[in-house]
Amino acid sequence: MKNKLQIIGALLVALSCFSLVSAQDATIRIIPSDDAPTISRHIYGHFAEHLGRCIYDGLYVGEKSNIPNTEGVRNDIINALKELKIPNLRWPGGCFADTYHWKDGVGPQSERPTIVNTWWGNVTEDNSFGTHNFLNLCEELGAEPYLAGNVGSGEVQELADWVQYVNFDGISPMSDWRKENGRDKPWGVKYWGVGNEAWGCGGNMRVEYYADIYRKYATFMSDAGLEGGLYKIASGASNDDYHWTEVLMRDIPHNLLQGVALHHYSVIDWNAKGPSVGFSEEQYFKTMEQAWLMEELVTKHVEIMDKYDPKGKVDLVVDEWGGWYDVMEDTNPGFLYQQNTMRDAMIAGMTLNIFHNHARRVKMANLAQVVNVLQAVILTEGEKMILTPTYHVMKMYNVHQDAQLIPIELATPDYAYNDEKLPAVNASASKDAEGKVHISLVNIDANKSNTISVDVSALKLKGFTAEILTSKTLEDHNTFESPEKIQPEKFKKFKLKKGILEVELPPFSVVVLEGN
């Protein structure tokens, strides 16, 4: 009898466990709305700072290089970025922006002065890559340039002259100088950052002081005949500095302000960031915790913006985001060179989903950074180039660019580590101009698959195709010896029946489904 009771007890425990597992399956309800916002393509922006090997020996190798190039910029990188459909590119910083004097980077290269990059490694740069190089690159890419102005060590006239140099089509000292330097027609630069991280490397300012400085600089930045005018972006908050956003929205007239920035990196501990390869599950979990924090930060900063701007005329611009770890061994600590693993794919997928779901206010964002720095989409070594897992996620996701958001309701199981828990599943959906529906799903759980049931009955779709990005281990990454270890593959572990789409998501995976 005792043995029978033990067997029954064991069966009950097993059934209970099975019940719990079943209860943990995620569910998504699709809620189409004609009033839903458009997911701006500018959410998919990138960032190229004069930092480490991002510009020199990254994007720019010079016209005399044996590496195939266009005006000194690597052709393989140009082609890769075109495939990503990058909508905008931010330059020259970052912290570097507030020490950069743009006039040093125009005119004959032999006459340009050198500069010491005091922020990043104290290396000497020759200013061979300047305004013309950058803006011509953006034209080649079909991307909008986003120029970060020097407010920290620069002067109002310097920034006003830069605006006139790149934008004014009439007769003026700056437009005449541009023509002397080989460019007849202006580029028409719309996006301008008025300083960077004014609370830190941009001047260690109090927000009340910076708000007045911003008003002054923005006043003298002429639209210069640019159709639609300039789009001016204030140096915004770091992480949860909600007071910073409050003061900017309260004290800057909104006719001078089109965007407010926000910076947030997925960093475990600024004093002990951990390795980019060889990390533990604990370090992975804490990184995911910081990535998920973006949801809370955007929500709370938007609440403040809504308070002062209920009509939503000022945008939230998350112009620095991504994972930040210790530099790779035997590399310059000031160059911020790190590897890019499946952990970074998780950060990219979930962050972009968060931006999509806040598309009413988040109109622009810039991944840090484009080549060889932090969460780069591209890494180079001499003539070799590799595409990272982050690159592949952003390419899979670019189907959402300028599509209409489809609001969703998501119930997700937890990803548990020790006594801590995070939502395991993250998602967003959109409908493009051709009527195709795209659903992006991320499972951050390091160990467990999660089945997701998506009620798509309201969309009346005939069928789906899908791609997946995953690998055997979280630490997997592409190398110069094995450049295609991680890349998207066709995905078939889903079924559509009576309006319910059931998807089985493997651990640490990103899936994009297309329905029509």
XYZ file of C-alpha atoms in Angstrom:
516
model
C 0.000 0.000 0.000
C 2.819 2.310 0.933
C 4.468 1.737 -2.458
C 1.174 2.460 -4.259
C 0.786 5.733 -2.356
C 4.346 6.689 -3.250
C 3.679 5.962 -6.927
C 0.441 7.967 -6.872
C 2.235 10.811 -5.133
C 4.975 10.790 -7.718
C 2.399 10.838 -10.519
C 0.615 13.783 -8.919
C 3.899 15.676 -8.640
C 4.701 14.901 -12.258
C 1.250 16.031 -13.389
C 1.633 19.154 -11.305
C 4.986 19.902 -12.931
C 3.493 19.280 -16.371
C 0.656 21.623 -15.522
C 3.087 24.320 -14.431
C 5.098 23.991 -17.626
C 1.944 24.247 -19.702
C 0.827 27.311 -17.737
C 4.116 29.003 -18.511
C 3.544 29.030 -22.253
C 3.393 32.588 -23.597
C 0.308 34.056 -25.221
C 0.001 37.040 -27.520
C -3.205 38.731 -28.553
C -2.978 40.845 -31.693
C -5.030 44.065 -31.500
C -5.080 45.835 -34.893
C -5.784 49.562 -34.694
C -6.174 52.159 -37.417
C -4.848 54.728 -34.931
C -1.616 52.864 -34.186
C 1.575 54.823 -34.913
C 4.109 54.146 -37.640
C 7.385 52.524 -36.588
C 9.858 55.118 -37.820
C 12.702 53.664 -39.862
C 14.983 56.027 -37.938
C 14.739 53.701 -34.928
C 17.274 51.619 -36.910
C 19.975 54.304 -36.870
C 23.678 53.716 -36.207
C 26.511 55.570 -34.542
C 30.068 56.165 -35.819
C 32.347 57.926 -33.336
C 36.020 58.749 -33.635
C 36.721 55.989 -31.162
C 39.234 53.155 -31.477
C 38.986 51.457 -34.859
C 35.520 52.683 -35.787
C 36.512 55.412 -38.247
C 40.206 54.878 -38.987
C 41.026 51.249 -39.855
C 37.317 50.529 -39.684
C 35.100 52.526 -42.028
C 37.956 54.548 -43.482
C 41.144 53.030 -44.882
C 42.117 55.854 -47.256
C 41.996 56.023 -51.035
C 45.484 54.529 -51.410
C 44.558 51.346 -49.526
C 44.714 47.969 -51.261
C 41.307 47.245 -49.723
C 38.635 48.142 -52.337
C 37.136 51.481 -51.339
C 35.087 54.457 -52.435
C 36.737 57.745 -51.469
C 38.627 55.850 -48.796
C 35.615 54.031 -47.263
C 35.623 50.225 -47.520
C 33.302 48.930 -50.233
C 32.465 45.768 -48.267
C 31.231 47.882 -45.357
C 29.242 50.150 -47.674
C 27.528 47.119 -49.212
C 26.824 45.537 -45.818
C 25.269 48.730 -44.466
C 23.131 49.108 -47.587
C 21.802 45.590 -46.957
C 20.808 46.724 -43.458
C 18.906 49.683 -44.953
C 20.399 51.976 -42.335
C 18.248 55.129 -42.220
C 20.659 57.469 -40.445
C 24.220 57.607 -39.141
C 25.377 59.707 -36.173
C 28.848 61.351 -36.252
C 31.476 62.408 -34.988
C 30.537 61.465 -31.391
C 29.821 60.777 -28.580
C 32.270 62.361 -26.205
C 34.548 63.103 -29.157
C 31.971 65.529 -30.582
C 32.557 68.092 -27.845
C 36.286 68.256 -28.627
C 35.872 68.191 -32.427
C 36.313 71.364 -34.454
C 34.817 70.692 -37.843
C 36.866 73.299 -39.729
C 39.986 71.223 -39.041
C 38.492 68.416 -41.166
C 37.766 70.245 -44.445
C 39.998 71.526 -47.223
C 43.151 69.895 -48.629
C 44.150 66.952 -46.444
C 47.793 67.986 -46.471
C 46.875 71.252 -44.776
C 44.663 69.810 -42.032
C 45.974 69.976 -38.464
C 46.236 66.902 -36.275
C 44.251 66.353 -33.103
C 44.854 64.223 -30.012
C 41.803 62.118 -29.187
C 41.907 62.672 -25.430
C 38.734 60.707 -24.779
C 39.682 57.481 -26.477
C 43.251 56.292 -26.104
C 45.120 59.600 -26.546
C 45.885 58.701 -30.139
C 46.809 61.342 -32.707
C 44.402 61.697 -35.645
C 45.203 63.518 -38.872
C 41.664 64.717 -39.659
C 41.779 62.927 -43.020
C 38.161 61.849 -42.440
C 36.022 64.968 -42.157
C 32.686 66.547 -43.032
C 32.851 65.898 -46.797
C 33.885 62.272 -46.284
C 31.086 61.607 -43.835
C 28.310 63.351 -45.732
C 29.360 61.764 -49.038
C 29.302 58.369 -47.306
C 25.756 59.018 -46.095
C 24.720 59.894 -49.649
C 26.246 56.648 -50.887
C 24.372 54.697 -48.207
C 21.086 56.513 -48.761
C 21.147 57.392 -45.047
C 20.341 60.675 -43.339
C 23.381 62.214 -41.616
C 22.993 63.077 -37.932
C 25.683 65.577 -36.910
C 26.588 66.027 -33.242
C 27.591 69.635 -32.615
C 30.384 70.784 -30.313
C 28.814 72.602 -27.380
C 31.382 71.580 -24.764
C 34.570 73.182 -26.114
C 33.114 74.936 -29.158
C 31.379 78.252 -29.665
C 27.985 79.257 -30.988
C 29.453 80.754 -34.158
C 31.347 77.535 -34.906
C 28.156 75.464 -34.907
C 26.219 78.134 -36.812
C 28.954 78.139 -39.463
C 28.781 74.347 -39.777
C 25.032 74.515 -40.411
C 25.580 77.139 -43.091
C 28.492 75.224 -44.663
C 26.520 72.018 -45.223
C 23.060 73.490 -45.873
C 23.083 76.957 -47.435
C 22.626 77.131 -51.222
C 23.125 80.865 -51.590
C 26.136 83.163 -51.431
C 27.853 83.261 -48.054
C 31.358 82.818 -46.621
C 30.651 79.229 -45.602
C 28.873 78.126 -48.787
C 31.621 79.752 -50.865
C 34.213 77.834 -48.839
C 32.289 74.594 -49.395
C 32.410 75.189 -53.140
C 36.140 75.890 -52.982
C 36.505 72.521 -51.261
C 34.817 70.711 -54.130
C 31.118 70.570 -53.224
C 28.800 72.817 -55.209
C 25.369 71.881 -53.875
C 24.715 71.615 -50.114
C 23.953 68.246 -48.547
C 20.847 69.376 -46.664
C 21.541 67.993 -43.191
C 18.349 67.814 -41.156
C 19.358 66.075 -37.901
C 21.554 67.948 -35.392
C 22.577 67.093 -31.864
C 23.152 70.192 -29.737
C 25.962 68.752 -27.631
C 26.346 65.251 -26.204
C 26.065 63.969 -22.628
C 26.153 67.491 -21.231
C 25.780 65.939 -17.774
C 29.173 64.195 -18.224
C 31.862 64.322 -20.905
C 30.006 67.149 -22.662
C 30.744 69.607 -19.856
C 29.567 68.178 -16.513
C 26.732 70.698 -16.603
C 23.697 71.056 -14.425
C 20.561 70.520 -16.474
C 19.259 74.007 -15.666
C 22.464 75.491 -17.090
C 22.453 73.224 -20.136
C 18.831 74.136 -20.922
C 19.870 77.782 -21.246
C 22.946 76.849 -23.298
C 20.759 74.771 -25.596
C 18.349 77.674 -26.115
C 21.255 79.902 -27.103
C 22.840 77.472 -29.575
C 19.528 76.400 -31.102
C 18.551 80.029 -31.693
C 21.589 80.666 -33.903
C 21.318 77.421 -35.891
C 19.609 78.763 -38.986
C 17.324 76.593 -41.087
C 19.353 77.994 -44.006
C 16.550 77.384 -46.483
C 16.273 73.670 -45.592
C 12.809 72.396 -46.446
C 11.021 71.501 -43.217
C 13.725 73.124 -41.102
C 16.336 71.609 -38.817
C 15.551 68.773 -36.423
C 17.387 69.747 -33.224
C 18.057 67.156 -30.543
C 18.878 68.106 -26.957
C 21.500 66.194 -24.990
C 19.211 64.067 -22.867
C 19.273 61.982 -19.736
C 21.489 59.141 -18.697
C 19.373 56.165 -17.656
C 16.852 57.117 -14.943
C 17.709 60.812 -14.538
C 14.083 61.850 -14.875
C 14.804 65.307 -13.485
C 16.957 65.981 -16.560
C 14.069 65.265 -18.927
C 11.681 67.259 -16.740
C 13.800 70.403 -16.925
C 14.440 70.131 -20.679
C 10.747 69.729 -21.429
C 9.798 72.499 -19.008
C 12.455 75.110 -19.795
C 13.131 74.817 -23.533
C 10.499 76.308 -25.879
C 9.214 73.485 -28.016
C 9.634 75.476 -31.221
C 13.396 75.136 -30.600
C 13.219 71.454 -29.700
C 12.366 68.513 -31.941
C 13.957 65.652 -29.996
C 15.206 64.793 -26.518
C 17.947 62.166 -26.272
C 18.283 59.242 -23.862
C 21.358 57.044 -23.326
C 21.224 53.589 -21.783
C 23.732 50.765 -22.057
C 23.205 47.190 -20.892
C 26.049 47.223 -18.362
C 26.257 44.896 -15.366
C 28.526 47.166 -13.324
C 30.535 50.106 -14.631
C 33.458 49.026 -12.446
C 33.259 45.345 -13.434
C 31.532 44.983 -16.794
C 32.558 41.378 -17.383
C 33.922 39.777 -20.576
C 32.270 39.825 -23.978
C 33.136 36.108 -24.345
C 33.519 33.636 -21.494
C 30.714 35.103 -19.397
C 28.667 33.152 -16.859
C 24.910 32.668 -16.846
C 24.756 35.046 -13.893
C 26.475 37.721 -15.986
C 24.135 36.964 -18.886
C 21.079 37.257 -16.636
C 22.228 40.603 -15.242
C 22.876 41.896 -18.751
C 19.339 40.903 -19.758
C 18.068 42.679 -16.650
C 19.729 45.879 -17.861
C 18.409 45.388 -21.398
C 14.864 44.927 -20.067
C 15.302 48.155 -18.066
C 14.920 50.045 -21.348
C 11.172 49.360 -21.157
C 10.891 51.097 -17.782
C 13.159 53.987 -18.785
C 11.296 54.752 -22.001
C 7.925 54.488 -20.251
C 8.857 56.915 -17.473
C 10.657 59.443 -19.670
C 7.671 59.419 -22.043
C 5.304 60.083 -19.129
C 7.270 63.248 -18.348
C 7.268 64.293 -21.999
C 3.500 63.746 -22.202
C 3.041 66.021 -19.191
C 4.646 68.993 -20.962
C 3.877 68.034 -24.562
C 0.529 66.202 -24.664
C 0.300 66.502 -28.454
C 3.572 64.608 -28.905
C 5.471 67.188 -30.954
C 8.835 66.424 -29.311
C 10.321 62.982 -29.980
C 12.320 60.673 -27.739
C 15.654 59.863 -29.417
C 17.594 56.953 -27.878
C 20.793 57.841 -29.688
C 23.101 55.543 -27.715
C 22.181 52.000 -26.697
C 23.716 48.525 -26.674
C 25.832 46.109 -24.649
C 29.070 47.265 -23.031
C 31.661 44.821 -21.675
C 35.368 44.742 -20.854
C 37.600 45.109 -23.907
C 39.113 42.036 -25.506
C 42.498 40.964 -24.144
C 45.575 42.574 -25.711
C 43.574 45.481 -27.166
C 43.810 49.162 -26.264
C 41.450 49.761 -23.294
C 40.468 53.099 -24.827
C 39.311 51.465 -28.075
C 36.300 49.576 -26.597
C 36.739 46.590 -28.909
C 34.588 43.620 -27.861
C 33.207 40.449 -29.415
C 29.557 40.060 -30.340
C 27.739 36.873 -29.266
C 24.206 35.514 -29.064
C 23.853 37.588 -25.893
C 24.105 40.684 -28.084
C 21.481 39.283 -30.442
C 19.148 39.071 -27.428
C 19.836 42.705 -26.522
C 19.203 43.830 -30.094
C 15.977 41.884 -30.565
C 14.346 42.850 -27.292
C 15.439 46.515 -27.477
C 14.061 46.974 -30.983
C 10.790 45.361 -29.876
C 10.604 47.853 -26.999
C 11.177 50.758 -29.389
C 8.491 49.433 -31.750
C 5.938 49.213 -28.969
C 6.719 52.825 -27.979
C 6.617 54.087 -31.567
C 4.273 56.921 -30.650
C 7.174 58.760 -28.973
C 10.386 56.892 -29.888
C 11.130 58.154 -33.380
C 14.866 57.667 -33.594
C 17.606 55.520 -32.059
C 21.280 54.784 -32.687
C 23.035 51.530 -31.878
C 26.529 52.024 -30.441
C 28.515 51.492 -32.612
C 28.666 50.586 -36.274
C 32.182 49.090 -36.707
C 34.727 47.625 -34.235
C 33.351 49.408 -31.137
C 30.957 48.139 -28.434
C 27.930 46.289 -29.890
C 29.147 46.623 -33.465
C 27.284 45.175 -36.433
C 30.589 44.790 -38.302
C 34.104 43.775 -37.227
C 37.215 44.126 -39.380
C 40.749 42.757 -39.323
C 42.886 43.982 -42.200
C 41.078 43.107 -45.408
C 38.748 40.694 -43.591
C 35.248 41.652 -42.456
C 32.594 39.764 -40.484
C 28.930 40.411 -39.762
C 27.931 39.958 -36.127
C 24.784 38.378 -34.629
C 23.573 41.932 -33.968
C 23.882 42.693 -37.684
C 21.709 39.705 -38.519
C 18.992 40.708 -36.030
C 18.844 44.236 -37.410
C 18.606 42.902 -40.942
C 15.860 40.434 -39.993
C 13.980 43.250 -38.255
C 14.249 45.914 -40.956
C 10.920 44.693 -42.370
C 9.365 46.816 -39.596
C 10.799 50.081 -40.933
C 7.982 52.581 -41.626
C 5.354 49.866 -41.053
C 2.293 50.480 -38.891
C 2.577 49.115 -35.382
C 0.094 46.373 -34.469
C -0.499 46.664 -30.711
C -0.275 43.406 -28.768
C -1.086 42.008 -25.351
C 1.638 39.649 -24.129
C 1.568 37.178 -21.251
C 4.943 35.555 -20.787
C 6.564 32.982 -18.514
C 9.586 33.982 -16.488
C 13.239 33.336 -17.061
C 14.414 32.462 -13.547
C 17.964 32.506 -12.270
C 18.479 31.710 -8.577
C 15.875 33.835 -6.807
C 15.469 36.409 -9.571
C 13.070 36.467 -12.502
C 12.702 38.295 -15.807
C 10.049 38.066 -18.533
C 11.345 35.368 -20.875
C 9.535 36.430 -24.043
C 9.537 39.787 -25.783
C 7.568 40.635 -28.942
C 6.259 43.237 -31.384
C 4.223 43.242 -34.598
C 3.601 45.495 -37.582
C 1.866 45.693 -40.961
C 3.738 47.128 -43.948
C 2.463 49.100 -46.939
C 1.991 45.893 -48.947
C -0.233 44.399 -46.264
C 2.353 41.915 -44.991
C 2.354 41.289 -41.251
C 5.609 40.764 -39.356
C 5.877 39.412 -35.826
C 9.209 39.533 -33.986
C 9.742 37.172 -31.065
C 12.641 36.864 -28.621
C 13.163 34.174 -25.990
C 15.945 35.258 -23.624
C 15.782 32.127 -21.456
C 19.261 30.586 -21.424
C 18.012 27.040 -20.899
C 14.392 26.509 -21.830
C 12.267 26.616 -24.947
C 9.024 28.535 -24.754
C 5.912 27.886 -26.789
C 4.033 31.011 -27.853
C 0.392 31.044 -28.904
C -0.458 34.089 -31.010
C -4.087 34.863 -31.716
C -3.905 36.279 -35.247
C -7.551 35.637 -36.106
C -8.257 39.363 -36.450
C -5.707 39.610 -39.266
C -7.258 36.925 -41.511
C -3.917 35.668 -42.820
C -3.457 32.657 -45.091
C -0.037 31.555 -43.922
C 3.404 32.380 -42.533
C 7.082 31.997 -43.323
C 9.827 32.594 -40.767
C 13.530 33.061 -40.028
C 15.414 32.259 -36.840
C 18.735 33.321 -35.340
C 20.112 31.028 -32.654
C 23.133 28.841 -31.912
C 24.360 26.032 -29.680
C 25.684 28.231 -26.872
C 25.152 31.796 -25.705
C 28.848 32.527 -26.188
C 28.860 31.532 -29.845
C 30.062 34.269 -32.194
C 31.368 34.771 -35.688
C 35.129 34.958 -36.158
C 37.435 35.850 -39.037
C 38.205 32.123 -39.322
C 34.528 31.120 -39.118
C 32.538 34.153 -40.307
C 29.213 32.344 -40.875
C 28.941 30.323 -37.673
C 25.847 32.340 -36.732
C 23.455 33.483 -39.437
C 19.683 33.430 -40.008
C 18.062 30.203 -41.099
C 14.597 29.203 -42.253
C 12.357 28.357 -39.308
C 9.536 25.826 -39.407
C 8.643 25.069 -35.787
C 5.288 26.796 -35.951
C 1.774 25.995 -37.086
C -1.321 28.026 -37.886
C -4.704 26.530 -37.063
C -8.063 28.305 -36.789
C -6.471 31.705 -36.324
C -3.995 30.565 -33.645
C -0.308 30.662 -34.512
C 1.735 28.379 -32.269
C 5.492 28.950 -32.246
C 8.129 26.937 -30.405
C 10.992 29.272 -29.509
C 14.310 27.595 -28.614
C 16.432 29.043 -25.805
C 18.146 32.385 -26.605
C 16.596 32.765 -30.030
C 15.158 35.486 -32.252
C 12.385 34.681 -34.718
C 10.718 36.926 -37.301
C 7.520 35.638 -38.915
C 5.937 37.036 -42.069
C 2.240 36.552 -42.735
C 0.119 37.402 -45.732
